[in-house]
PDB file of C-alpha atoms in Angstrom:
ATOM      1  CA  MET A  26       0.302  -0.307   0.236  1.00  0.00           C
ATOM      2  CA  GLU A  27       2.815   2.252   0.729  1.00  0.00           C
ATOM      3  CA  ASN A  28       3.768   2.033  -3.325  1.00  0.00           C
ATOM      4  CA  ILE A  29       0.642   2.911  -4.208  1.00  0.00           C
ATOM      5  CA  VAL A  30       0.321   6.359  -1.741  1.00  0.00           C
ATOM      6  CA  ASN A  31       4.034   7.388  -2.744  1.00  0.00           C
ATOM      7  CA  THR A  32       2.456   7.058  -6.047  1.00  0.00           C
ATOM      8  CA  ILE A  33      -0.531   9.302  -5.548  1.00  0.00           C
ATOM      9  CA  ILE A  34       1.429  11.739  -3.291  1.00  0.00           C
ATOM     10  CA  ASP A  35       4.341  12.293  -6.298  1.00  0.00           C
ATOM     11  CA  SER A  36       0.651  12.602  -8.524  1.00  0.00           C
ATOM     12  CA  PHE A  37      -1.298  15.634  -6.692  1.00  0.00           C
ATOM     13  CA  GLY A  38       2.528  16.765  -5.160  1.00  0.00           C
ATOM     14  CA  GLY A  39       1.722  20.429  -6.200  1.00  0.00           C
ATOM     15  CA  LEU A  40      -0.960  20.348  -3.721  1.00  0.00           C
ATOM     16  CA  LEU A  41       0.754  20.502  -1.015  1.00  0.00           C
ATOM     17  CA  SER A  42       2.016  23.560  -1.994  1.00  0.00           C
ATOM     18  CA  LEU A  43      -1.535  25.217  -1.119  1.00  0.00           C
ATOM     19  CA  LYS A  44      -2.039  26.094   2.879  1.00  0.00           C
ATOM     20  CA  TYR A  45      -3.866  22.945   3.356  1.00  0.00           C
ATOM     21  CA  GLY A  46      -3.117  20.807   0.426  1.00  0.00           C
ATOM     22  CA  LYS A  47      -1.367  17.892   2.936  1.00  0.00           C
ATOM     23  CA  GLU A  48      -4.728  18.094   4.930  1.00  0.00           C
ATOM     24  CA  LEU A  49      -6.632  18.027   0.872  1.00  0.00           C
ATOM     25  CA  LEU A  50      -4.028  14.954  -0.314  1.00  0.00           C
ATOM     26  CA  VAL A  51      -5.754  13.077   2.959  1.00  0.00           C
ATOM     27  CA  PHE A  52      -8.641  14.305   2.522  1.00  0.00           C
ATOM     28  CA  ILE A  53      -8.396  12.891  -1.484  1.00  0.00           C
ATOM     29  CA  ILE A  54      -6.044   9.474  -0.523  1.00  0.00           C
ATOM     30  CA  SER A  55      -9.380   8.379   1.942  1.00  0.00           C
ATOM     31  CA  ILE A  56     -12.257   9.414  -0.023  1.00  0.00           C
ATOM     32  CA  LEU A  57     -10.579   6.786  -2.650  1.00  0.00           C
ATOM     33  CA  PRO A  58     -12.169   3.335  -2.721  1.00  0.00           C
ATOM     34  CA  ILE A  59      -9.672   0.560  -1.531  1.00  0.00           C
ATOM     35  CA  LEU A  60      -6.687   3.103   0.012  1.00  0.00           C
ATOM     36  CA  GLU A  61      -9.888   5.002   2.250  1.00  0.00           C
ATOM     37  CA  LEU A  62      -8.426   6.039   5.167  1.00  0.00           C
ATOM     38  CA  ARG A  63      -5.502   3.503   5.582  1.00  0.00           C
ATOM     39  CA  GLY A  64      -3.963   4.726   3.085  1.00  0.00           C
ATOM     40  CA  GLY A  65      -5.003   8.441   3.993  1.00  0.00           C
ATOM     41  CA  ILE A  66      -3.955   8.053   7.643  1.00  0.00           C
ATOM     42  CA  LEU A  67      -0.395   6.268   5.761  1.00  0.00           C
ATOM     43  CA  ALA A  68       0.217   9.346   3.433  1.00  0.00           C
ATOM     44  CA  ALA A  69      -0.503  11.967   6.336  1.00  0.00           C
ATOM     45  CA  SER A  70       2.662  10.251   8.179  1.00  0.00           C
ATOM     46  CA  LEU A  71       4.636  10.405   4.888  1.00  0.00           C
ATOM     47  CA  ILE A  72       3.844  13.885   4.178  1.00  0.00           C
ATOM     48  CA  GLY A  73       5.440  15.428   7.732  1.00  0.00           C
ATOM     49  CA  LEU A  74       1.188  16.342   8.348  1.00  0.00           C
ATOM     50  CA  LYS A  75       0.903  17.311  11.937  1.00  0.00           C
ATOM     51  CA  PRO A  76      -1.178  13.443  13.702  1.00  0.00           C
ATOM     52  CA  LEU A  77      -4.093  15.819  14.715  1.00  0.00           C
ATOM     53  CA  ASN A  78      -4.645  17.056  11.238  1.00  0.00           C
ATOM     54  CA  GLY A  79      -3.899  13.762   9.342  1.00  0.00           C
ATOM     55  CA  TYR A  80      -6.329  11.960  11.652  1.00  0.00           C
ATOM     56  CA  ILE A  81      -8.971  14.239  11.343  1.00  0.00           C
ATOM     57  CA  ALA A  82      -8.377  14.656   7.162  1.00  0.00           C
ATOM     58  CA  ALA A  83      -8.779  11.256   6.587  1.00  0.00           C
ATOM     59  CA  ILE A  84     -11.756  10.632   9.183  1.00  0.00           C
ATOM     60  CA  ILE A  85     -13.823  13.275   7.289  1.00  0.00           C
ATOM     61  CA  GLY A  86     -12.705  11.915   3.507  1.00  0.00           C
ATOM     62  CA  ASN A  87     -13.438   8.323   4.260  1.00  0.00           C
ATOM     63  CA  THR A  88     -17.063   9.085   5.656  1.00  0.00           C
ATOM     64  CA  LEU A  89     -18.741  11.791   3.619  1.00  0.00           C
ATOM     65  CA  PRO A  90     -19.133   8.528   1.114  1.00  0.00           C
ATOM     66  CA  VAL A  91     -20.460   6.682   3.172  1.00  0.00           C
ATOM     67  CA  PRO A  92     -24.180   7.640   3.349  1.00  0.00           C
ATOM     68  CA  LEU A  93     -24.069   8.037  -0.323  1.00  0.00           C
ATOM     69  CA  ILE A  94     -22.940   4.503  -1.032  1.00  0.00           C
ATOM     70  CA  LEU A  95     -25.264   2.851   1.733  1.00  0.00           C
ATOM     71  CA  LEU A  96     -28.695   4.845  -0.381  1.00  0.00           C
ATOM     72  CA  PHE A  97     -27.989   4.381  -3.789  1.00  0.00           C
ATOM     73  CA  ILE A  98     -24.759   0.706  -3.657  1.00  0.00           C
ATOM     74  CA  SER A  99     -27.822  -2.102  -4.512  1.00  0.00           C
ATOM     75  CA  LYS A 100     -29.595   0.230  -7.016  1.00  0.00           C
ATOM     76  CA  ILE A 101     -26.739   1.206  -8.725  1.00  0.00           C
ATOM     77  CA  LEU A 102     -25.310  -2.766  -8.908  1.00  0.00           C
ATOM     78  CA  LYS A 103     -29.182  -3.726  -9.443  1.00  0.00           C
ATOM     79  CA  TRP A 104     -28.429  -1.955 -12.843  1.00  0.00           C
ATOM     80  CA  MET A 105     -24.835  -2.985 -13.964  1.00  0.00           C
ATOM     81  CA  GLU A 106     -26.035  -6.658 -13.383  1.00  0.00           C
ATOM     82  CA  THR A 107     -28.376  -5.303 -15.815  1.00  0.00           C
ATOM     83  CA  SER A 108     -26.542  -3.864 -18.939  1.00  0.00           C
ATOM     84  CA  LYS A 109     -25.878  -4.272 -22.300  1.00  0.00           C
ATOM     85  CA  VAL A 110     -22.500  -3.262 -21.587  1.00  0.00           C
ATOM     86  CA  ASN A 111     -20.576  -6.384 -20.517  1.00  0.00           C
ATOM     87  CA  LEU A 112     -18.023  -4.167 -18.341  1.00  0.00           C
ATOM     88  CA  PHE A 113     -20.767  -3.152 -15.906  1.00  0.00           C
ATOM     89  CA  LYS A 114     -21.860  -6.958 -15.633  1.00  0.00           C
ATOM     90  CA  LYS A 115     -17.721  -8.050 -15.177  1.00  0.00           C
ATOM     91  CA  ILE A 116     -17.226  -5.615 -12.551  1.00  0.00           C
ATOM     92  CA  SER A 117     -21.048  -6.456 -10.432  1.00  0.00           C
ATOM     93  CA  LYS A 118     -20.047  -9.920 -10.364  1.00  0.00           C
ATOM     94  CA  TRP A 119     -17.085  -8.778  -8.842  1.00  0.00           C
ATOM     95  CA  LEU A 120     -18.418  -7.134  -6.709  1.00  0.00           C
ATOM     96  CA  ASN A 121     -21.146 -10.262  -5.889  1.00  0.00           C
ATOM     97  CA  ASN A 122     -17.850 -12.301  -5.027  1.00  0.00           C
ATOM     98  CA  LYS A 123     -15.877  -9.963  -3.142  1.00  0.00           C
ATOM     99  CA  VAL A 124     -19.835  -9.442  -0.814  1.00  0.00           C
ATOM    100  CA  ASP A 125     -20.579 -13.373  -1.150  1.00  0.00           C
ATOM    101  CA  LYS A 126     -16.582 -14.543   0.682  1.00  0.00           C
ATOM    102  CA  ASN A 127     -17.180 -12.068   3.909  1.00  0.00           C
ATOM    103  CA  LYS A 128     -20.830 -12.408   4.067  1.00  0.00           C
ATOM    104  CA  ASP A 129     -20.496 -15.370   6.226  1.00  0.00           C
ATOM    105  CA  LYS A 130     -18.924 -13.331   8.426  1.00  0.00           C
ATOM    106  CA  ILE A 131     -20.953 -10.529   8.790  1.00  0.00           C
ATOM    107  CA  GLU A 132     -24.830 -12.351   9.414  1.00  0.00           C
ATOM    108  CA  LYS A 133     -22.843 -14.613  11.769  1.00  0.00           C
ATOM    109  CA  TYR A 134     -21.310 -11.407  14.074  1.00  0.00           C
ATOM    110  CA  GLY A 135     -24.126  -8.760  12.472  1.00  0.00           C
ATOM    111  CA  TYR A 136     -23.450  -5.131  12.943  1.00  0.00           C
ATOM    112  CA  PHE A 137     -20.715  -6.520  15.502  1.00  0.00           C
ATOM    113  CA  GLY A 138     -19.418  -8.096  12.563  1.00  0.00           C
ATOM    114  CA  LEU A 139     -19.148  -5.416  10.194  1.00  0.00           C
ATOM    115  CA  VAL A 140     -17.663  -3.134  12.731  1.00  0.00           C
ATOM    116  CA  LEU A 141     -14.635  -5.162  12.887  1.00  0.00           C
ATOM    117  CA  PHE A 142     -14.786  -5.990   9.653  1.00  0.00           C
ATOM    118  CA  VAL A 143     -13.803  -1.939   8.421  1.00  0.00           C
ATOM    119  CA  GLY A 144     -13.090  -1.449  11.398  1.00  0.00           C
ATOM    120  CA  ILE A 145      -9.435  -4.181  11.543  1.00  0.00           C
ATOM    121  CA  PRO A 146      -7.145  -2.170   8.638  1.00  0.00           C
ATOM    122  CA  LEU A 147      -6.683  -5.716   6.416  1.00  0.00           C
ATOM    123  CA  PRO A 148      -6.293  -5.395   2.538  1.00  0.00           C
ATOM    124  CA  GLY A 149     -10.499  -5.777   0.839  1.00  0.00           C
ATOM    125  CA  THR A 150     -11.646  -4.492   3.845  1.00  0.00           C
ATOM    126  CA  GLY A 151     -13.031  -0.831   4.689  1.00  0.00           C
ATOM    127  CA  ALA A 152     -15.680   1.353   5.106  1.00  0.00           C
ATOM    128  CA  TRP A 153     -16.456   0.665   0.670  1.00  0.00           C
ATOM    129  CA  THR A 154     -17.077  -2.870   1.320  1.00  0.00           C
ATOM    130  CA  GLY A 155     -18.575  -2.928   4.226  1.00  0.00           C
ATOM    131  CA  CYS A 156     -21.039  -0.735   3.077  1.00  0.00           C
ATOM    132  CA  LEU A 157     -21.171  -3.392   0.198  1.00  0.00           C
ATOM    133  CA  ILE A 158     -22.480  -5.949   2.331  1.00  0.00           C
ATOM    134  CA  ALA A 159     -24.498  -4.317   4.098  1.00  0.00           C
ATOM    135  CA  ALA A 160     -26.822  -2.794   1.936  1.00  0.00           C
ATOM    136  CA  VAL A 161     -25.777  -5.976  -0.570  1.00  0.00           C
ATOM    137  CA  LEU A 162     -28.143  -7.520   3.056  1.00  0.00           C
ATOM    138  CA  GLU A 163     -30.303  -4.875   3.295  1.00  0.00           C
ATOM    139  CA  MET A 164     -28.664  -4.309   6.445  1.00  0.00           C
ATOM    140  CA  ASN A 165     -31.124  -1.543   8.181  1.00  0.00           C
ATOM    141  CA  LYS A 166     -28.853   1.501   7.140  1.00  0.00           C
ATOM    142  CA  LYS A 167     -29.308   3.877  10.513  1.00  0.00           C
ATOM    143  CA  LYS A 168     -27.373   0.916  11.925  1.00  0.00           C
ATOM    144  CA  SER A 169     -25.213   0.238   9.273  1.00  0.00           C
ATOM    145  CA  PHE A 170     -24.170   3.555   8.992  1.00  0.00           C
ATOM    146  CA  ILE A 171     -23.474   3.539  13.265  1.00  0.00           C
ATOM    147  CA  ALA A 172     -21.529   0.173  12.488  1.00  0.00           C
ATOM    148  CA  ILE A 173     -19.403   1.456   9.948  1.00  0.00           C
ATOM    149  CA  MET A 174     -18.731   4.614  11.653  1.00  0.00           C
ATOM    150  CA  LEU A 175     -17.577   2.113  14.665  1.00  0.00           C
ATOM    151  CA  GLY A 176     -15.438   0.691  12.420  1.00  0.00           C
ATOM    152  CA  ILE A 177     -13.750   3.430  10.836  1.00  0.00           C
ATOM    153  CA  ILE A 178     -12.817   5.350  14.283  1.00  0.00           C
ATOM    154  CA  MET A 179     -11.558   1.592  14.932  1.00  0.00           C
ATOM    155  CA  ALA A 180      -9.566   1.689  11.976  1.00  0.00           C
ATOM    156  CA  SER A 181      -8.177   5.720  11.813  1.00  0.00           C
ATOM    157  CA  ILE A 182      -6.655   4.633  15.895  1.00  0.00           C
ATOM    158  CA  ILE A 183      -4.921   1.092  14.150  1.00  0.00           C
ATOM    159  CA  MET A 184      -3.403   3.023  11.740  1.00  0.00           C
ATOM    160  CA  MET A 185      -2.237   6.355  13.200  1.00  0.00           C
ATOM    161  CA  LEU A 186      -0.546   3.588  15.980  1.00  0.00           C
ATOM    162  CA  LEU A 187       0.678   2.489  13.126  1.00  0.00           C
ATOM    163  CA  SER A 188       1.786   4.574  10.595  1.00  0.00           C
ATOM    164  CA  TYR A 189       2.874   7.622  13.854  1.00  0.00           C
ATOM    165  CA  GLY A 190       5.041   5.067  14.605  1.00  0.00           C
ATOM    166  CA  ILE A 191       3.782   5.041  18.414  1.00  0.00           C
ATOM    167  CA  ILE A 192       3.922   1.595  18.173  1.00  0.00           C
ATOM    168  CA  GLY A 193       7.411   1.393  17.692  1.00  0.00           C
ATOM    169  CA  ASN A 194       8.003   4.354  20.387  1.00  0.00           C
ATOM    170  CA  LEU A 195       6.280   2.436  22.970  1.00  0.00           C
ATOM    171  CA  LEU A 196       8.689  -1.099  22.496  1.00  0.00           C
ATOM    172  CA  LYS A 197      11.425   0.823  22.453  1.00  0.00           C
TER     173      LYS A 197
END
């Protein structure tokens, strides 16, 4: 993930010269699927952003798309499944396979499972995928939003400890 984050930092390096450019870069990275908050906080530490500023920018960036995804992803997936464009059908199938792979864990533990799925920073987990799973499983949107937010907070704490070297400093 560090290589991807560094590539994005290099690509948007011009932002760093702006007054709040570092925060904006972290926000942009955090709003992106796959990288999300994990990539945003890592980027914040790599570009030397103060931990609190990086934390706030990453949380806002990762949270912003959550209600929109919860509201619209089911409709988008249904449209993609019935689309005449083969690429959309393939993406829909891939997303459904991703959900099916994690569905049993979420169904077994319910909203607590959703919190853990979003909160434990592993590849393929995060708010975007958590929203997708909640929508496909037709979980209550308000409860899902709360669970996903708790997961984002959990992931942010873990990533802050890892990215800013707090764990490494504690072990010295």
